CSV table of C-alpha atoms in Angstrom, one decimal:
chain,number,residue,atom,x,y,z
A,288,MET,CA,-84.9,31.4,-4.8
A,289,SER,CA,-84.7,33.8,-7.8
A,290,LYS,CA,-81.7,34.3,-10.0
A,291,ALA,CA,-81.5,37.9,-8.7
A,292,THR,CA,-81.2,36.7,-5.1
A,293,PHE,CA,-78.3,34.4,-5.9
A,294,ALA,CA,-76.6,37.1,-7.9
A,295,ILE,CA,-76.8,39.4,-4.9
A,296,ILE,CA,-75.2,36.9,-2.5
A,297,ALA,CA,-72.5,36.3,-5.2
A,298,ALA,CA,-71.9,40.0,-5.2
A,299,ALA,CA,-71.0,39.8,-1.6
A,300,GLY,CA,-67.9,37.8,-2.5
A,301,ALA,CA,-64.6,37.2,-0.7
A,302,ALA,CA,-62.9,40.5,-1.5
A,303,THR,CA,-65.9,42.6,-0.4
A,304,GLY,CA,-65.6,41.3,3.2
A,305,ALA,CA,-68.2,41.6,6.0
A,306,ALA,CA,-69.7,45.0,5.1
A,307,ALA,CA,-71.0,44.0,1.6
A,308,THR,CA,-72.1,40.6,2.8
A,309,ALA,CA,-74.1,42.1,5.5
A,310,ALA,CA,-75.6,44.6,3.1
A,311,PHE,CA,-77.3,41.8,1.2
A,312,PHE,CA,-78.2,39.7,4.2
A,313,SER,CA,-79.8,42.6,6.0
A,314,THR,CA,-82.5,42.6,3.3
A,315,LYS,CA,-83.5,39.1,4.4
A,316,LYS,CA,-85.3,39.9,7.7
A,317,GLU,CA,-88.8,38.9,6.6
A,318,ALA,CA,-90.2,35.5,7.5
A,319,PRO,CA,-90.2,33.0,4.7
A,320,PRO,CA,-93.6,33.1,2.9
A,321,THR,CA,-96.2,30.5,3.7
A,322,ILE,CA,-96.6,28.1,0.9
A,323,THR,CA,-100.2,27.4,-0.1
A,324,THR,CA,-101.4,25.2,-2.9
A,325,THR,CA,-104.4,26.3,-5.0
A,326,THR,CA,-106.1,24.6,-7.9
A,327,THR,CA,-107.4,26.9,-10.6
A,328,THR,CA,-109.4,25.8,-13.7
A,329,THR,CA,-109.2,28.0,-16.7
A,330,THR,CA,-110.3,27.7,-20.3
A,331,ALA,CA,-107.7,28.9,-22.8
A,332,THR,CA,-107.8,29.2,-26.6
A,333,PRO,CA,-105.4,26.7,-28.1
A,334,THR,CA,-102.5,28.3,-30.0
A,335,PRO,CA,-100.5,26.7,-32.8
A,336,ARG,CA,-97.5,24.8,-31.5
A,337,SER,CA,-94.5,23.5,-33.2
A,338,ALA,CA,-93.5,19.9,-32.8
A,339,PRO,CA,-91.8,19.2,-29.4
A,340,PRO,CA,-88.0,18.8,-29.5
A,341,PRO,CA,-86.7,15.2,-29.3
A,342,ALA,CA,-86.1,13.9,-25.8
A,343,PHE,CA,-82.5,14.2,-24.7
A,344,PRO,CA,-80.5,12.2,-23.9
A,345,THR,CA,-82.0,9.4,-26.1
A,346,THR,CA,-82.8,6.4,-24.0
A,347,PRO,CA,-80.6,3.3,-24.5
A,348,THR,CA,-83.6,1.3,-25.7
A,349,SER,CA,-83.6,3.4,-28.9
A,350,TYR,CA,-80.3,1.9,-30.0
A,351,THR,CA,-80.1,-1.3,-31.9
A,352,ALA,CA,-78.0,-4.2,-30.5
A,353,ALA,CA,-75.4,-3.6,-33.2
A,354,GLN,CA,-75.1,0.1,-32.3
A,355,LYS,CA,-74.7,-0.8,-28.6
A,356,ALA,CA,-71.9,-3.1,-29.4
A,357,LEU,CA,-69.9,-0.3,-31.0
A,358,VAL,CA,-68.8,1.4,-27.8
A,359,ASP,CA,-68.7,0.6,-24.1
A,360,PRO,CA,-68.2,3.8,-22.0
A,361,ASN,CA,-68.5,1.9,-18.8
A,362,GLY,CA,-65.4,-0.1,-19.7
A,363,ILE,CA,-63.4,2.7,-18.0
A,364,PHE,CA,-64.4,1.2,-14.6
A,365,GLN,CA,-62.0,-1.8,-15.2
A,366,TYR,CA,-59.3,0.7,-14.3
A,367,GLY,CA,-61.1,2.3,-11.3
A,368,PHE,CA,-63.9,4.7,-10.5
A,369,PRO,CA,-62.8,8.3,-11.2
A,370,GLY,CA,-65.0,9.8,-8.5
A,371,PRO,CA,-65.8,12.2,-7.1
A,372,VAL,CA,-65.4,10.4,-3.7
A,373,ALA,CA,-66.8,12.0,-0.6
A,374,ASP,CA,-64.7,10.7,2.4
A,375,LEU,CA,-67.4,10.2,5.0
A,376,ARG,CA,-66.0,10.3,8.6
A,377,PRO,CA,-68.4,9.3,11.4
A,378,ALA,CA,-66.7,10.0,14.7
A,379,ALA,CA,-67.9,10.3,18.3
A,380,SER,CA,-68.5,14.0,18.2
A,381,LEU,CA,-69.1,14.7,14.6
A,382,THR,CA,-69.8,13.4,11.1
A,383,SER,CA,-68.0,15.0,8.2
A,384,SER,CA,-67.8,14.7,4.4
A,385,TYR,CA,-64.4,15.7,3.0
A,386,ASP,CA,-63.9,17.3,-0.4
A,387,ARG,CA,-60.6,16.0,-1.9
A,388,ARG,CA,-60.4,18.7,-4.5
A,389,THR,CA,-60.3,21.6,-2.0
A,390,ARG,CA,-58.8,19.7,0.9
A,391,ASN,CA,-61.5,21.1,3.1
A,392,PRO,CA,-64.7,19.4,4.4
A,393,ALA,CA,-67.8,20.0,2.4
A,394,TRP,CA,-69.8,19.8,5.6
A,395,VAL,CA,-69.4,18.8,9.2
A,396,ALA,CA,-72.4,17.9,11.4
A,397,GLU,CA,-72.7,17.9,15.2
A,398,HIS,CA,-75.3,17.4,17.8
A,399,ILE,CA,-75.3,19.4,21.1
A,400,THR,CA,-77.6,19.1,24.1
A,401,PRO,CA,-77.7,20.6,27.6
A,402,GLN,CA,-76.4,17.3,28.9
A,403,SER,CA,-73.5,17.0,26.5
A,404,LEU,CA,-72.3,20.6,27.2
A,405,ALA,CA,-72.7,20.2,31.0
A,406,ALA,CA,-70.2,17.3,31.0
A,407,ASN,CA,-66.6,18.3,31.5
A,408,ASN,CA,-64.4,15.3,30.9
A,409,ALA,CA,-61.9,16.6,28.5
A,410,ASP,CA,-59.1,19.2,28.4
A,411,ARG,CA,-58.2,20.9,25.1
A,412,LYS,CA,-54.5,21.1,26.0
A,413,HIS,CA,-54.3,17.3,25.7
A,414,SER,CA,-55.6,17.4,22.1
A,415,VAL,CA,-53.3,17.9,19.1
A,416,PHE,CA,-54.0,18.6,15.5
A,417,VAL,CA,-53.6,15.5,13.3
A,418,GLU,CA,-53.8,14.6,9.7
A,419,ASP,CA,-56.7,12.3,8.8
A,420,VAL,CA,-55.0,9.1,7.6
A,421,SER,CA,-58.4,7.7,6.4
A,422,VAL,CA,-58.0,10.1,3.4
A,423,PRO,CA,-55.5,9.0,0.7
A,424,GLU,CA,-52.2,10.9,1.2
A,425,MET,CA,-52.3,12.6,-2.1
A,426,PHE,CA,-55.7,14.2,-1.3
A,427,ARG,CA,-55.0,14.8,2.4
A,428,ALA,CA,-54.6,18.2,4.0
A,429,LYS,CA,-51.3,18.2,5.9
A,430,LEU,CA,-50.1,20.0,9.0
A,431,LYS,CA,-47.2,21.6,7.0
A,432,ASP,CA,-49.8,23.1,4.6
A,433,TYR,CA,-50.9,25.5,7.4
A,434,PHE,CA,-47.4,26.2,8.7
A,435,ARG,CA,-46.7,30.0,8.3
A,436,SER,CA,-49.8,30.3,6.0
A,437,GLY,CA,-51.2,33.2,7.9
A,438,TYR,CA,-54.4,31.3,8.6
A,439,ASP,CA,-55.7,29.4,11.6
A,440,ARG,CA,-56.7,25.8,11.4
A,441,GLY,CA,-60.3,26.7,11.9
A,442,HIS,CA,-62.5,24.1,13.6
A,443,GLN,CA,-65.8,23.5,11.9
A,444,VAL,CA,-67.1,21.6,14.9
A,445,PRO,CA,-65.5,23.5,17.8
A,446,ALA,CA,-63.6,21.6,20.5
A,447,ALA,CA,-65.7,23.3,23.2
A,448,ASP,CA,-68.7,21.4,21.9
A,449,ALA,CA,-67.1,18.1,22.7
A,450,LYS,CA,-66.0,18.4,26.3
A,451,TRP,CA,-68.0,15.3,27.3
A,452,SER,CA,-65.0,13.0,26.6
A,453,GLN,CA,-61.4,13.4,25.6
A,454,GLU,CA,-61.9,11.1,22.6
A,455,ALA,CA,-64.7,13.2,21.4
A,456,MET,CA,-62.6,16.4,21.8
A,457,ASP,CA,-59.7,14.7,20.0
A,458,ASP,CA,-62.0,13.9,17.1
A,459,THR,CA,-62.4,17.6,16.5
A,460,PHE,CA,-58.7,18.1,15.9
A,461,ALA,CA,-58.4,16.1,12.7
A,462,LEU,CA,-57.7,18.2,9.6
A,463,THR,CA,-60.9,16.9,8.0
A,464,ASN,CA,-62.7,19.1,10.5
A,465,MET,CA,-60.5,22.2,9.6
A,466,CYS,CA,-60.5,25.0,7.1
A,467,PRO,CA,-58.1,27.9,6.7
A,468,GLN,CA,-59.7,30.8,8.6
A,469,VAL,CA,-58.7,34.4,9.2
A,470,GLY,CA,-57.5,34.4,12.8
A,471,ASN,CA,-57.7,37.7,14.6
A,472,GLY,CA,-61.0,39.3,14.0
A,473,PHE,CA,-62.8,36.2,12.8
A,474,ASN,CA,-61.8,32.7,14.0
A,475,ARG,CA,-60.7,34.0,17.4
A,476,ASP,CA,-63.4,36.6,17.6
A,477,TYR,CA,-66.7,36.9,15.7
A,478,TRP,CA,-66.8,33.2,14.6
A,479,ALA,CA,-66.0,32.1,18.2
A,480,HIS,CA,-68.9,34.2,19.5
A,481,PHE,CA,-71.1,32.6,16.8
A,482,GLU,CA,-70.1,29.2,18.1
A,483,ASP,CA,-71.0,30.3,21.6
A,484,PHE,CA,-74.4,31.4,20.3
A,485,CYS,CA,-75.1,27.9,19.0
A,486,ARG,CA,-74.2,26.5,22.5
A,487,ARG,CA,-76.5,29.0,24.2
A,488,LEU,CA,-79.4,27.7,22.1
A,489,THR,CA,-79.4,24.6,24.3
A,490,LYS,CA,-80.9,26.8,27.1
A,491,THR,CA,-84.0,27.0,25.0
A,492,TYR,CA,-84.0,23.8,23.0
A,493,PRO,CA,-83.2,20.3,24.3
A,494,SER,CA,-81.5,19.3,21.1
A,495,VAL,CA,-79.5,21.4,18.6
A,496,ARG,CA,-78.0,20.1,15.4
A,497,VAL,CA,-75.5,22.3,13.5
A,498,VAL,CA,-74.0,21.7,10.0
A,499,THR,CA,-71.0,23.9,9.2
A,500,GLY,CA,-68.8,24.2,6.1
A,501,PRO,CA,-67.0,26.4,3.6
A,502,LEU,CA,-68.3,28.3,0.6
A,503,TYR,CA,-66.4,29.7,-2.4
A,504,LEU,CA,-68.6,32.5,-3.7
A,505,PRO,CA,-68.2,34.5,-6.9
A,506,LYS,CA,-67.7,38.2,-7.2
A,507,LYS,CA,-68.3,40.6,-10.0
A,508,GLU,CA,-65.0,41.9,-11.5
A,509,ALA,CA,-64.1,45.1,-13.3
A,510,ASP,CA,-65.0,43.6,-16.7
A,511,GLY,CA,-68.5,42.9,-15.5
A,512,LYS,CA,-68.0,39.1,-15.4
A,513,TRP,CA,-68.5,36.9,-12.4
A,514,ARG,CA,-65.6,34.8,-11.2
A,515,VAL,CA,-64.7,32.6,-8.2
A,516,SER,CA,-61.3,33.5,-6.8
A,517,TYR,CA,-59.7,32.1,-3.7
A,518,GLU,CA,-56.3,31.7,-2.2
A,519,VAL,CA,-54.6,28.2,-2.1
A,520,ILE,CA,-52.0,27.4,0.6
A,521,GLY,CA,-49.6,24.5,1.2
A,522,THR,CA,-46.6,22.9,-0.4
A,523,PRO,CA,-47.5,22.3,-3.1
A,524,PRO,CA,-50.4,24.8,-2.8
A,525,ASN,CA,-53.6,22.8,-2.8
A,526,VAL,CA,-55.6,23.6,0.3
A,527,ALA,CA,-58.3,26.1,-0.7
A,528,VAL,CA,-59.0,29.1,1.5
A,529,PRO,CA,-62.8,29.5,1.6
A,530,THR,CA,-64.3,32.9,0.8
A,531,HIS,CA,-67.2,32.4,3.2
A,532,PHE,CA,-68.5,29.9,5.8
A,533,TYR,CA,-72.0,28.8,6.6
A,534,LYS,CA,-73.9,27.3,9.5
A,535,VAL,CA,-77.3,25.7,9.2
A,536,ILE,CA,-78.9,25.2,12.6
A,537,PHE,CA,-81.7,22.8,13.5
A,538,ALA,CA,-83.1,23.6,16.9
A,539,GLU,CA,-85.4,20.8,17.9
A,540,ASP,CA,-88.2,20.9,20.5
A,541,GLY,CA,-87.5,17.3,21.5
A,542,LYS,CA,-90.9,15.9,20.6
A,543,PRO,CA,-91.3,13.1,18.0
A,544,GLY,CA,-92.4,14.9,14.8
A,545,GLY,CA,-92.2,18.2,16.7
A,546,LYS,CA,-91.2,21.7,15.5
A,547,VAL,CA,-87.8,22.6,14.3
A,548,ALA,CA,-86.5,26.1,14.4
A,549,LEU,CA,-84.4,26.4,11.3
A,550,GLY,CA,-81.7,29.0,10.8
A,551,ALA,CA,-79.0,29.6,8.1
A,552,PHE,CA,-76.1,32.0,8.2
A,553,VAL,CA,-73.3,32.9,5.8
A,554,LEU,CA,-70.3,34.8,7.1
A,555,PRO,CA,-67.3,36.1,5.1
A,556,ASN,CA,-63.8,34.6,5.9
A,557,ALA,CA,-62.7,38.1,6.9
A,558,VAL,CA,-62.4,40.4,9.9
A,559,ILE,CA,-65.8,41.2,11.3
A,560,SER,CA,-66.5,43.8,13.9
A,561,ASN,CA,-68.0,42.4,17.1
A,562,SER,CA,-70.6,45.1,16.9
A,563,LYS,CA,-72.1,43.6,13.7
A,564,PRO,CA,-75.5,42.1,14.4
A,565,LEU,CA,-75.7,38.4,13.8
A,566,VAL,CA,-79.0,38.7,12.0
A,567,ASP,CA,-77.2,40.7,9.2
A,568,PHE,CA,-75.8,37.3,8.2
A,569,GLU,CA,-79.1,35.4,8.3
A,570,VAL,CA,-80.2,33.9,4.9
A,571,PRO,CA,-82.8,31.5,3.7
A,572,VAL,CA,-81.5,27.9,3.9
A,573,GLU,CA,-82.0,27.7,0.1
A,574,VAL,CA,-79.3,30.3,-0.4
A,575,VAL,CA,-76.8,28.0,1.3
A,576,GLU,CA,-78.0,25.0,-0.6
A,577,ARG,CA,-77.7,26.7,-4.0
A,578,ALA,CA,-74.2,28.1,-3.1
A,579,SER,CA,-72.9,24.8,-1.7
A,580,GLY,CA,-74.6,22.3,-4.0
A,581,LEU,CA,-75.9,20.6,-0.8
A,582,GLU,CA,-79.4,19.9,0.5
A,583,PHE,CA,-80.1,20.3,4.2
A,584,ALA,CA,-83.8,20.2,4.9
A,585,ASN,CA,-85.5,18.6,2.0
A,586,LYS,CA,-87.1,16.0,4.3
A,587,LEU,CA,-88.3,18.6,6.9
A,588,GLU,CA,-92.0,19.3,6.1
A,589,PRO,CA,-93.0,23.0,5.9
A,590,ALA,CA,-95.5,22.4,8.7
A,591,ARG,CA,-92.7,21.5,11.2
A,592,ARG,CA,-90.5,24.5,10.3
A,593,LYS,CA,-90.1,27.6,12.3
A,594,ARG,CA,-87.7,30.5,11.7
A,595,LEU,CA,-85.0,30.4,14.3
A,596,CYS,CA,-84.5,34.2,14.5
A,597,GLN,CA,-88.3,34.6,15.0
A,598,ASP,CA,-88.3,32.0,17.8
A,599,VAL,CA,-85.3,33.3,19.7
A,600,GLN,CA,-83.2,36.5,19.7
A,601,CYS,CA,-80.3,35.8,17.3
A,602,SER,CA,-77.6,37.9,19.0
A,603,LEU,CA,-74.0,37.4,20.1
A,604,LEU,CA,-72.7,37.5,23.6
A,605,ILE,CA,-69.2,39.1,23.2
A,606,LYS,CA,-66.5,37.6,25.4
A,607,GLU,CA,-62.8,38.4,25.4
A,608,TYR,CA,-60.9,35.8,23.5
A,609,ALA,CA,-58.1,35.6,26.0
A,610,GLN,CA,-60.6,35.0,28.8
A,611,ARG,CA,-62.2,32.2,26.9
A,612,GLN,CA,-58.9,30.5,26.1
A,613,LYS,CA,-58.2,30.1,29.9
A,614,SER,CA,-60.9,27.5,29.8
A,615,PHE,CA,-59.5,25.6,26.8
A,616,GLY,CA,-55.7,25.9,27.1
A,617,ASN,CA,-53.5,28.1,24.8
A,618,ASN,CA,-54.2,26.3,21.5
A,619,GLN,CA,-55.5,29.2,19.5
A,620,ASP,CA,-56.7,27.6,16.2
C-alpha cells in the first residue's frame, strides 16, 4: 500500500465522521491486483558508487570482551519486564488481546457457523457486564469508567453470536470485549446491522471467522500537520474512545486448504445513516494492518484468497433496533 493511500485513510479521521470516511473507501471498489512474478535480465553500465554505510546496529560480536563488561542493559530485567504485555484471553466464544494502554482490546476474534447460530441456549437478560479480573487492576477498564460517559459499552464480539450456551454469551460481557462506542446511530444501529451481515454470511459459507477491534486514526489539522486525537473517559480518565472500528472477515468454504473470501471494513465511531452502503467502508486488509500495527492474513496464500464483496453482495439488512432487542432483552450496550 502506498504512502498516499494511508494518508487518505488518515484524512478520514475521527472528527470527519462517516461522510469523509466513505469518500475515501468508495475509491476502493476494484479487485486487488493479481500478483505475478517475472524474471527480467538486463545489462546495465556500472556507475560509480560511494562506500556503503556501516551496518546499524553494530552486531555484539564486534565488541571486545572488555567493552561488553562496561554496561549490562538487560540488567533491568532483575526488577521486572517493562512490557508491553498483551493480555491474551481465550474464552468459549472468543479470543481477545487486551491493550493495557488504551484499556481497549487490540483485537477480538470469533468463529460463527450455521450450527452455532441455530442453537438457542442462552438469554441475554441473564448476562451482566463485568470487569476482567485477569487484567491487573491498575490497567483494567472498570464499570464506573463508562458510567454517564455518553458512550455504550460496545461489544466487539456481539452477544447474539454466542447464543449456543449461557457461558459463551456471558464471556462476551467482559470489559476486555468492550470499547466505548457511540450509541444511537452507530452501536445500536449501523454497527448492529453490520454484525447481522456477518451472521448472514453463514447462509453462504459453512465457517466464518471475524476479527474486530478499535483504531485511532490521525487527521490533518489547520496547521497542515497530522495528529491523532481521541477522547478519554473514566475516573481517572484512562479508557480511550476509538476514532474508528475495523472488522476483518474470513469466510471459509469448509474444505481443507480451500478458498477464503477475505473482507476488511473500517467504520468511524460516529453516527452513520442506515442508507449508507456497506461497500463504502470496504478497504484492502493491508489498510487495517498498517493502521492497527497488526497482521491478519500473512499466512493465507494469494492463491486461496477471494474478495468477499465480489463473492457475495455486501449489503445491510436494516432492522429496527427496538424490534431486535425483543430477542435479546433490554440490555442496550
